[in-house]
């Protein structure tokens, strides 16, 4: 019988998020290949860039993906997905609320109009 989703009958099994041995071995092999040829990569990228700089950039970015994982995009929201309220602190004073900020903007606009 298969284990229900999210359950594992083997308490000594691999933990959640742990890559299997084949994945670990493949990543290590690629890292060794890249590290062992790092001194050549610059030359290769320069040769590609001489003909097409965009292709050289793409090659460089493809290589980077093996060493630097891509970050997931996240959206920051307020409680229950509502709009996030941002408080601005001016100097060492108290937080400025939106109404006060708009009032300052109106005064600033009037001053600019008078000086024009």
CSV table of N, CA, C and O in Angstrom, one decimal:
chain,number,residue,atom,x,y,z
A,1,UNK,N,0.8,-1.2,0.0
A,1,UNK,CA,0.0,0.0,0.0
A,1,UNK,C,0.9,1.2,0.0
A,1,UNK,O,1.9,1.3,0.8
A,2,UNK,N,0.6,2.2,-0.8
A,2,UNK,CA,1.3,3.4,-0.9
A,2,UNK,C,1.0,4.3,0.3
A,2,UNK,O,-0.1,4.3,0.8
A,3,UNK,N,2.0,5.1,0.7
A,3,UNK,CA,1.8,6.0,1.8
A,3,UNK,C,0.9,7.2,1.4
A,3,UNK,O,1.0,7.6,0.2
A,4,UNK,N,0.1,7.7,2.3
A,4,UNK,CA,-0.7,8.8,1.9
A,4,UNK,C,0.2,10.0,1.6
A,4,UNK,O,1.3,10.1,2.1
A,5,UNK,N,-0.3,11.0,0.8
A,5,UNK,CA,0.5,12.1,0.5
A,5,UNK,C,0.9,12.9,1.7
A,5,UNK,O,0.1,13.1,2.6
A,6,UNK,N,2.2,13.2,1.8
A,6,UNK,CA,2.7,13.9,2.9
A,6,UNK,C,3.2,13.0,4.1
A,6,UNK,O,3.7,13.4,5.1
A,7,UNK,N,3.0,11.7,3.9
A,7,UNK,CA,3.4,10.7,5.0
A,7,UNK,C,4.5,9.8,4.4
A,7,UNK,O,4.5,9.5,3.2
A,8,UNK,N,5.3,9.3,5.3
A,8,UNK,CA,6.3,8.3,4.9
A,8,UNK,C,6.4,7.2,5.9
A,8,UNK,O,6.5,7.5,7.1
A,9,UNK,N,6.3,6.0,5.5
A,9,UNK,CA,6.4,4.9,6.4
A,9,UNK,C,7.8,4.5,6.8
A,9,UNK,O,8.0,3.7,7.7
A,10,UNK,N,8.8,5.1,6.2
A,10,UNK,CA,10.2,4.9,6.5
A,10,UNK,C,10.7,6.0,7.3
A,10,UNK,O,11.1,7.0,6.8
A,11,UNK,N,10.8,5.9,8.7
A,11,UNK,CA,11.3,7.0,9.5
A,11,UNK,C,12.7,7.4,9.3
A,11,UNK,O,13.2,8.5,9.6
A,12,UNK,N,13.5,6.4,8.7
A,12,UNK,CA,14.9,6.7,8.5
A,12,UNK,C,15.2,7.2,7.0
A,12,UNK,O,16.3,7.3,6.6
A,13,UNK,N,14.1,7.4,6.3
A,13,UNK,CA,14.2,7.8,4.9
A,13,UNK,C,14.8,9.2,4.7
A,13,UNK,O,15.0,10.0,5.7
A,14,UNK,N,15.0,9.6,3.5
A,14,UNK,CA,15.5,10.9,3.1
A,14,UNK,C,14.4,12.0,3.6
A,14,UNK,O,13.2,11.8,3.3
A,15,UNK,N,14.9,13.1,4.2
A,15,UNK,CA,14.0,14.1,4.6
A,15,UNK,C,13.5,15.0,3.5
A,15,UNK,O,14.1,15.0,2.4
A,16,UNK,N,12.4,15.7,3.7
A,16,UNK,CA,11.8,16.5,2.7
A,16,UNK,C,12.8,17.6,2.2
A,16,UNK,O,13.5,18.2,3.0
A,17,UNK,N,12.9,17.7,0.9
A,17,UNK,CA,13.8,18.7,0.3
A,17,UNK,C,15.2,18.2,0.1
A,17,UNK,O,16.0,18.9,-0.4
A,18,UNK,N,15.6,17.0,0.6
A,18,UNK,CA,16.9,16.5,0.4
A,18,UNK,C,17.0,15.9,-0.9
A,18,UNK,O,16.3,15.0,-1.3
A,19,UNK,N,18.0,16.3,-1.8
A,19,UNK,CA,18.1,15.7,-3.1
A,19,UNK,C,18.7,14.3,-3.0
A,19,UNK,O,19.4,13.9,-2.1
A,20,UNK,N,18.3,13.5,-4.0
A,20,UNK,CA,18.8,12.1,-4.0
A,20,UNK,C,20.2,12.1,-4.4
A,20,UNK,O,20.8,13.1,-4.9
A,21,UNK,N,20.9,10.9,-4.3
A,21,UNK,CA,22.3,10.8,-4.6
A,21,UNK,C,22.7,11.1,-6.0
A,21,UNK,O,23.7,11.7,-6.3
A,22,UNK,N,21.8,10.7,-7.0
A,22,UNK,CA,22.1,11.0,-8.4
A,22,UNK,C,22.2,12.5,-8.6
A,22,UNK,O,23.1,13.0,-9.3
A,23,UNK,N,21.3,13.2,-8.0
A,23,UNK,CA,21.2,14.7,-8.2
A,23,UNK,C,22.5,15.3,-7.6
A,23,UNK,O,23.1,16.2,-8.2
A,24,UNK,N,22.8,14.9,-6.4
A,24,UNK,CA,24.0,15.4,-5.7
A,24,UNK,C,25.2,15.1,-6.5
A,24,UNK,O,26.1,16.0,-6.7
A,25,UNK,N,25.4,13.9,-7.0
A,25,UNK,CA,26.5,13.5,-7.8
A,25,UNK,C,26.6,14.3,-9.1
A,25,UNK,O,27.7,14.7,-9.5
A,26,UNK,N,25.5,14.5,-9.7
A,26,UNK,CA,25.5,15.3,-11.0
A,26,UNK,C,25.9,16.7,-10.7
A,26,UNK,O,26.7,17.3,-11.5
A,27,UNK,N,25.4,17.3,-9.7
A,27,UNK,CA,25.7,18.7,-9.4
A,27,UNK,C,27.2,18.8,-9.0
A,27,UNK,O,27.9,19.8,-9.4
A,28,UNK,N,27.7,17.9,-8.3
A,28,UNK,CA,29.2,17.9,-7.9
A,28,UNK,C,30.0,17.7,-9.2
A,28,UNK,O,31.1,18.4,-9.3
A,29,UNK,N,29.6,16.9,-10.1
A,29,UNK,CA,30.4,16.6,-11.3
A,29,UNK,C,30.4,17.9,-12.2
A,29,UNK,O,31.4,18.3,-12.7
A,30,UNK,N,29.3,18.6,-12.3
A,30,UNK,CA,29.2,19.8,-13.0
A,30,UNK,C,30.0,20.9,-12.4
A,30,UNK,O,30.8,21.6,-13.1
A,31,UNK,N,30.0,21.0,-11.0
A,31,UNK,CA,30.8,22.0,-10.3
A,31,UNK,C,32.3,21.7,-10.6
A,31,UNK,O,33.1,22.6,-10.8
A,32,UNK,N,32.7,20.4,-10.5
A,32,UNK,CA,34.1,20.1,-10.8
A,32,UNK,C,34.5,20.5,-12.2
A,32,UNK,O,35.6,21.0,-12.5
A,33,UNK,N,33.6,20.2,-13.2
A,33,UNK,CA,33.9,20.5,-14.6
A,33,UNK,C,34.0,22.0,-14.7
A,33,UNK,O,35.0,22.5,-15.4
A,34,UNK,N,33.2,22.8,-14.1
A,34,UNK,CA,33.2,24.3,-14.3
A,34,UNK,C,34.5,24.8,-13.5
A,34,UNK,O,35.2,25.6,-14.1
A,35,UNK,N,34.7,24.3,-12.3
A,35,UNK,CA,35.9,24.7,-11.6
A,35,UNK,C,37.2,24.4,-12.3
A,35,UNK,O,38.1,25.2,-12.3
A,36,UNK,N,37.2,23.2,-12.8
A,36,UNK,CA,38.4,22.8,-13.5
A,36,UNK,C,38.7,23.5,-14.8
A,36,UNK,O,39.8,23.5,-15.3
A,37,UNK,N,37.7,24.1,-15.4
A,37,UNK,CA,37.8,24.9,-16.6
A,37,UNK,C,37.6,26.4,-16.5
A,37,UNK,O,37.5,27.1,-17.5
A,38,UNK,N,37.6,26.8,-15.2
A,38,UNK,CA,37.4,28.3,-15.0
A,38,UNK,C,38.4,29.1,-15.7
A,38,UNK,O,38.0,30.2,-16.3
A,39,UNK,N,39.6,28.7,-15.8
A,39,UNK,CA,40.7,29.5,-16.5
A,39,UNK,C,40.4,29.5,-18.0
A,39,UNK,O,40.8,30.5,-18.7
A,40,UNK,N,39.7,28.6,-18.5
A,40,UNK,CA,39.4,28.6,-20.0
A,40,UNK,C,38.1,29.3,-20.3
A,40,UNK,O,37.9,29.8,-21.4
A,41,UNK,N,37.2,29.4,-19.3
A,41,UNK,CA,35.9,30.0,-19.5
A,41,UNK,C,36.0,31.5,-20.0
A,41,UNK,O,35.3,31.9,-20.9
A,42,UNK,N,36.9,32.2,-19.4
A,42,UNK,CA,37.1,33.6,-19.8
A,42,UNK,C,37.5,33.7,-21.3
A,42,UNK,O,37.0,34.5,-22.0
A,43,UNK,N,38.4,32.8,-21.7
A,43,UNK,CA,38.8,32.8,-23.1
A,43,UNK,C,37.7,32.4,-24.0
A,43,UNK,O,37.5,33.1,-25.1
A,44,UNK,N,36.9,31.4,-23.6
A,44,UNK,CA,35.8,31.0,-24.5
A,44,UNK,C,34.7,32.1,-24.6
A,44,UNK,O,34.2,32.3,-25.6
A,45,UNK,N,34.4,32.7,-23.4
A,45,UNK,CA,33.4,33.8,-23.5
A,45,UNK,C,33.9,35.0,-24.3
A,45,UNK,O,33.1,35.6,-25.0
A,46,UNK,N,35.2,35.3,-24.2
A,46,UNK,CA,35.8,36.4,-25.0
A,46,UNK,C,35.6,36.0,-26.5
A,46,UNK,O,35.3,36.9,-27.3
A,47,UNK,N,35.9,34.8,-26.9
A,47,UNK,CA,35.8,34.4,-28.3
A,47,UNK,C,34.3,34.5,-28.8
A,47,UNK,O,34.0,35.0,-29.9
A,48,UNK,N,33.4,34.1,-27.9
A,48,UNK,CA,32.0,34.2,-28.3
A,48,UNK,C,31.5,35.7,-28.4
A,48,UNK,O,30.8,36.1,-29.3
A,49,UNK,N,32.0,36.5,-27.4
A,49,UNK,CA,31.7,37.9,-27.4
A,49,UNK,C,32.2,38.7,-28.6
A,49,UNK,O,31.6,39.6,-29.0
A,50,UNK,N,33.3,38.2,-29.1
A,50,UNK,CA,33.9,38.9,-30.3
A,50,UNK,C,32.9,38.8,-31.5
A,50,UNK,O,32.8,39.8,-32.3
A,51,UNK,N,32.1,37.7,-31.6
A,51,UNK,CA,31.1,37.6,-32.6
A,51,UNK,C,29.7,38.1,-32.2
A,51,UNK,O,29.0,38.7,-33.0
A,52,UNK,N,29.4,37.8,-31.0
A,52,UNK,CA,28.0,38.2,-30.5
A,52,UNK,C,28.0,38.3,-29.0
A,52,UNK,O,27.9,37.3,-28.3
A,53,UNK,N,28.1,39.6,-28.5
A,53,UNK,CA,28.2,39.8,-27.1
A,53,UNK,C,27.0,39.2,-26.3
A,53,UNK,O,27.1,38.8,-25.2
A,54,UNK,N,25.8,39.3,-27.0
A,54,UNK,CA,24.6,38.8,-26.3
A,54,UNK,C,24.7,37.3,-26.1
A,54,UNK,O,24.3,36.8,-25.0
A,55,UNK,N,25.2,36.5,-27.0
A,55,UNK,CA,25.4,35.1,-26.9
A,55,UNK,C,26.4,34.8,-25.7
A,55,UNK,O,26.2,33.9,-25.0
A,56,UNK,N,27.4,35.6,-25.6
A,56,UNK,CA,28.4,35.4,-24.5
A,56,UNK,C,27.7,35.6,-23.2
A,56,UNK,O,28.0,34.9,-22.2
A,57,UNK,N,26.9,36.7,-23.1
A,57,UNK,CA,26.2,37.0,-21.9
A,57,UNK,C,25.3,35.8,-21.5
A,57,UNK,O,25.2,35.4,-20.4
A,58,UNK,N,24.5,35.3,-22.5
A,58,UNK,CA,23.6,34.2,-22.3
A,58,UNK,C,24.4,32.9,-21.8
A,58,UNK,O,23.9,32.2,-20.9
A,59,UNK,N,25.5,32.7,-22.4
A,59,UNK,CA,26.4,31.5,-21.9
A,59,UNK,C,26.8,31.7,-20.5
A,59,UNK,O,26.8,30.8,-19.7
A,60,UNK,N,27.2,32.9,-20.2
A,60,UNK,CA,27.7,33.2,-18.8
A,60,UNK,C,26.5,33.0,-17.8
A,60,UNK,O,26.7,32.4,-16.8
A,61,UNK,N,25.3,33.5,-18.2
A,61,UNK,CA,24.2,33.3,-17.3
A,61,UNK,C,23.8,31.8,-17.1
A,61,UNK,O,23.4,31.4,-16.1
A,62,UNK,N,23.9,31.1,-18.2
A,62,UNK,CA,23.6,29.6,-18.2
A,62,UNK,C,24.6,28.9,-17.2
A,62,UNK,O,24.2,28.0,-16.5
A,63,UNK,N,25.8,29.3,-17.2
A,63,UNK,CA,26.8,28.7,-16.4
A,63,UNK,C,26.5,29.1,-14.9
A,63,UNK,O,26.6,28.3,-14.0
A,64,UNK,N,26.1,30.3,-14.7
A,64,UNK,CA,25.8,30.8,-13.3
A,64,UNK,C,24.7,30.0,-12.7
A,64,UNK,O,24.7,29.8,-11.5
A,65,UNK,N,23.8,29.6,-13.5
A,65,UNK,CA,22.6,28.8,-12.9
A,65,UNK,C,23.0,27.6,-12.2
A,65,UNK,O,22.3,27.1,-11.3
A,66,UNK,N,24.2,27.0,-12.5
A,66,UNK,CA,24.6,25.8,-11.8
A,66,UNK,C,25.2,26.1,-10.5
A,66,UNK,O,25.4,25.2,-9.6
A,67,UNK,N,25.6,27.3,-10.3
A,67,UNK,CA,26.3,27.7,-9.0
A,67,UNK,C,25.4,28.6,-8.1
A,67,UNK,O,25.5,28.6,-6.9
A,68,UNK,N,24.5,29.4,-8.7
A,68,UNK,CA,23.7,30.3,-8.0
A,68,UNK,C,22.2,29.9,-8.3
A,68,UNK,O,21.8,30.1,-9.4
A,69,UNK,N,21.5,29.4,-7.3
A,69,UNK,CA,20.1,29.0,-7.6
A,69,UNK,C,19.2,30.2,-7.9
A,69,UNK,O,19.5,31.3,-7.4
A,70,UNK,N,18.2,30.1,-8.7
A,70,UNK,CA,17.3,31.1,-9.0
A,70,UNK,C,16.4,31.4,-7.8
A,70,UNK,O,16.0,30.4,-7.1
A,71,UNK,N,16.1,32.6,-7.5
A,71,UNK,CA,15.3,33.0,-6.4
A,71,UNK,C,13.8,33.0,-6.9
A,71,UNK,O,13.6,33.5,-8.0
A,72,UNK,N,12.9,32.6,-6.1
A,72,UNK,CA,11.5,32.7,-6.4
A,72,UNK,C,11.1,34.1,-6.1
A,72,UNK,O,11.5,34.8,-5.2
A,73,UNK,N,10.2,34.6,-6.9
A,73,UNK,CA,9.6,35.9,-6.7
A,73,UNK,C,8.6,35.8,-5.6
A,73,UNK,O,7.8,34.9,-5.5
A,74,UNK,N,8.6,36.8,-4.7
A,74,UNK,CA,7.6,36.8,-3.7
A,74,UNK,C,6.9,38.2,-3.7
A,74,UNK,O,7.5,39.2,-4.1
A,75,UNK,N,5.7,38.2,-3.3
A,75,UNK,CA,4.9,39.4,-3.2
A,75,UNK,C,4.6,39.6,-1.7
A,75,UNK,O,4.1,38.8,-1.0
A,76,UNK,N,4.9,40.8,-1.2
A,76,UNK,CA,4.7,41.2,0.2
A,76,UNK,C,3.3,41.9,0.2
A,76,UNK,O,3.2,42.9,-0.5
A,77,UNK,N,2.4,41.4,1.0
A,77,UNK,CA,1.1,42.1,1.2
A,77,UNK,C,0.8,42.2,2.7
A,77,UNK,O,1.5,41.7,3.5
A,78,UNK,N,-0.2,43.0,2.9
A,78,UNK,CA,-0.7,43.2,4.3
A,78,UNK,C,-1.5,41.9,4.7
A,78,UNK,O,-1.5,40.9,4.1
A,79,UNK,N,-2.1,42.1,5.9
A,79,UNK,CA,-2.9,41.0,6.4
A,79,UNK,C,-4.0,40.5,5.5
A,79,UNK,O,-4.6,41.4,4.9
A,80,UNK,N,-4.1,39.2,5.3
A,80,UNK,CA,-5.1,38.6,4.4
A,80,UNK,C,-5.0,39.2,2.9
A,80,UNK,O,-6.0,39.3,2.3
A,81,UNK,N,-3.8,39.4,2.5
A,81,UNK,CA,-3.6,39.9,1.1
A,81,UNK,C,-4.0,41.3,0.8
A,81,UNK,O,-4.0,41.7,-0.3
A,82,UNK,N,-4.3,42.1,1.9
A,82,UNK,CA,-4.6,43.5,1.7
A,82,UNK,C,-3.4,44.3,1.3
A,82,UNK,O,-2.3,43.8,1.5
A,83,UNK,N,-3.6,45.5,0.9
A,83,UNK,CA,-2.6,46.4,0.6
A,83,UNK,C,-1.7,46.7,1.8
A,83,UNK,O,-2.2,46.8,2.9
A,84,UNK,N,-0.4,46.7,1.6
A,84,UNK,CA,0.6,46.9,2.7
A,84,UNK,C,0.7,48.3,3.0
A,84,UNK,O,0.8,49.2,2.1
A,85,UNK,N,0.6,48.7,4.3
A,85,UNK,CA,0.7,50.1,4.7
A,85,UNK,C,2.2,50.3,5.0
A,85,UNK,O,2.8,49.5,5.8
A,86,UNK,N,2.7,51.4,4.5
A,86,UNK,CA,4.1,51.7,4.7
A,86,UNK,C,4.2,53.0,5.5
A,86,UNK,O,3.6,54.0,5.1
A,87,UNK,N,4.9,53.0,6.6
A,87,UNK,CA,5.1,54.2,7.4
A,87,UNK,C,6.5,54.7,7.1
A,87,UNK,O,7.5,54.0,7.2
A,88,UNK,N,6.6,56.0,6.9
A,88,UNK,CA,7.9,56.7,6.6
A,88,UNK,C,8.3,57.4,7.9
A,88,UNK,O,7.5,58.2,8.4
A,89,UNK,N,9.5,57.2,8.3
A,89,UNK,CA,10.0,57.9,9.5
A,89,UNK,C,10.9,59.0,9.0
A,89,UNK,O,11.9,58.8,8.3
A,90,UNK,N,10.6,60.3,9.3
A,90,UNK,CA,11.4,61.4,8.9
A,90,UNK,C,12.3,61.8,10.0
A,90,UNK,O,11.9,62.2,11.1
A,91,UNK,N,13.6,61.6,9.8
A,91,UNK,CA,14.6,62.0,10.8
A,91,UNK,C,14.5,61.1,12.0
A,91,UNK,O,14.3,59.9,11.9
A,92,UNK,N,14.4,61.7,13.2
A,92,UNK,CA,14.3,61.0,14.4
A,92,UNK,C,12.8,61.2,15.0
A,92,UNK,O,12.6,60.9,16.1
A,93,UNK,N,11.9,61.6,14.1
A,93,UNK,CA,10.6,61.9,14.6
A,93,UNK,C,9.7,60.6,14.6
A,93,UNK,O,10.2,59.5,14.4
A,94,UNK,N,8.4,60.9,14.8
A,94,UNK,CA,7.5,59.8,14.8
A,94,UNK,C,7.1,59.4,13.3
A,94,UNK,O,7.4,60.1,12.4
A,95,UNK,N,6.5,58.2,13.2
A,95,UNK,CA,6.2,57.8,11.8
A,95,UNK,C,5.2,58.7,11.2
A,95,UNK,O,4.3,59.3,11.9
A,96,UNK,N,5.3,58.9,9.9
A,96,UNK,CA,4.4,59.8,9.2
A,96,UNK,C,3.3,59.0,8.5
A,96,UNK,O,3.6,58.1,7.8
A,97,UNK,N,2.1,59.4,8.8
A,97,UNK,CA,1.0,58.6,8.2
A,97,UNK,C,0.6,59.3,6.8
A,97,UNK,O,1.1,60.4,6.5
A,98,UNK,N,-0.1,58.5,6.0
A,98,UNK,CA,-0.4,59.0,4.7
A,98,UNK,C,-1.0,60.4,4.6
A,98,UNK,O,-0.7,61.2,3.8
A,99,UNK,N,-2.0,60.7,5.5
A,99,UNK,CA,-2.6,62.0,5.5
A,99,UNK,C,-1.6,63.1,5.7
A,99,UNK,O,-1.7,64.1,5.1
A,100,UNK,N,-0.7,62.9,6.7
A,100,UNK,CA,0.3,63.9,7.0
A,100,UNK,C,1.2,64.1,5.8
A,100,UNK,O,1.6,65.2,5.4
A,101,UNK,N,1.5,63.0,5.1
A,101,UNK,CA,2.4,63.0,3.9
A,101,UNK,C,1.8,63.8,2.8
A,101,UNK,O,2.4,64.7,2.2
A,102,UNK,N,0.5,63.6,2.6
A,102,UNK,CA,-0.3,64.3,1.6
A,102,UNK,C,-0.3,65.8,1.9
A,102,UNK,O,-0.2,66.7,1.0
A,103,UNK,N,-0.5,66.1,3.2
A,103,UNK,CA,-0.5,67.5,3.6
A,103,UNK,C,0.8,68.2,3.3
A,103,UNK,O,0.9,69.3,2.8
A,104,UNK,N,1.9,67.5,3.6
A,104,UNK,CA,3.2,68.1,3.3
A,104,UNK,C,3.4,68.3,1.8
A,104,UNK,O,4.0,69.3,1.4
A,105,UNK,N,2.9,67.3,1.0
A,105,UNK,CA,3.0,67.5,-0.4
A,105,UNK,C,2.3,68.7,-0.9
A,105,UNK,O,2.7,69.4,-1.8
A,106,UNK,N,1.1,68.9,-0.3
A,106,UNK,CA,0.3,70.1,-0.7
A,106,UNK,C,1.0,71.4,-0.4
A,106,UNK,O,1.0,72.3,-1.2
A,107,UNK,N,1.5,71.5,0.8
A,107,UNK,CA,2.3,72.7,1.2
A,107,UNK,C,3.5,72.9,0.3
A,107,UNK,O,3.7,74.0,-0.1
A,108,UNK,N,4.2,71.8,0.0
A,108,UNK,CA,5.3,71.9,-0.9
A,108,UNK,C,4.9,72.4,-2.2
A,108,UNK,O,5.6,73.3,-2.8
A,109,UNK,N,3.8,71.9,-2.8
A,109,UNK,CA,3.3,72.4,-4.0
A,109,UNK,C,2.9,73.8,-4.0
A,109,UNK,O,3.2,74.6,-5.0
A,110,UNK,N,2.3,74.3,-3.0
A,110,UNK,CA,1.9,75.8,-2.9
A,110,UNK,C,3.2,76.6,-2.8
A,110,UNK,O,3.2,77.7,-3.5
A,111,UNK,N,4.2,76.2,-2.1
A,111,UNK,CA,5.4,76.9,-2.0
A,111,UNK,C,6.1,77.0,-3.4
A,111,UNK,O,6.6,78.1,-3.8
A,112,UNK,N,6.1,75.9,-4.1
A,112,UNK,CA,6.7,75.9,-5.4
A,112,UNK,C,6.0,76.8,-6.4
A,112,UNK,O,6.6,77.4,-7.2
A,113,UNK,N,4.6,76.8,-6.3
A,113,UNK,CA,3.8,77.7,-7.1
A,113,UNK,C,4.1,79.1,-6.9
A,113,UNK,O,4.2,80.0,-7.8
A,114,UNK,N,4.2,79.5,-5.6
A,114,UNK,CA,4.5,80.9,-5.2
A,114,UNK,C,5.9,81.3,-5.7
A,114,UNK,O,6.1,82.5,-6.0
A,115,UNK,N,6.8,80.4,-5.7
A,115,UNK,CA,8.2,80.8,-6.1
A,115,UNK,C,8.4,80.8,-7.6
A,115,UNK,O,9.4,81.2,-8.1
A,116,UNK,N,7.4,80.3,-8.3
A,116,UNK,CA,7.5,80.2,-9.8
A,116,UNK,C,7.2,81.5,-10.4
A,116,UNK,O,6.5,82.3,-10.0
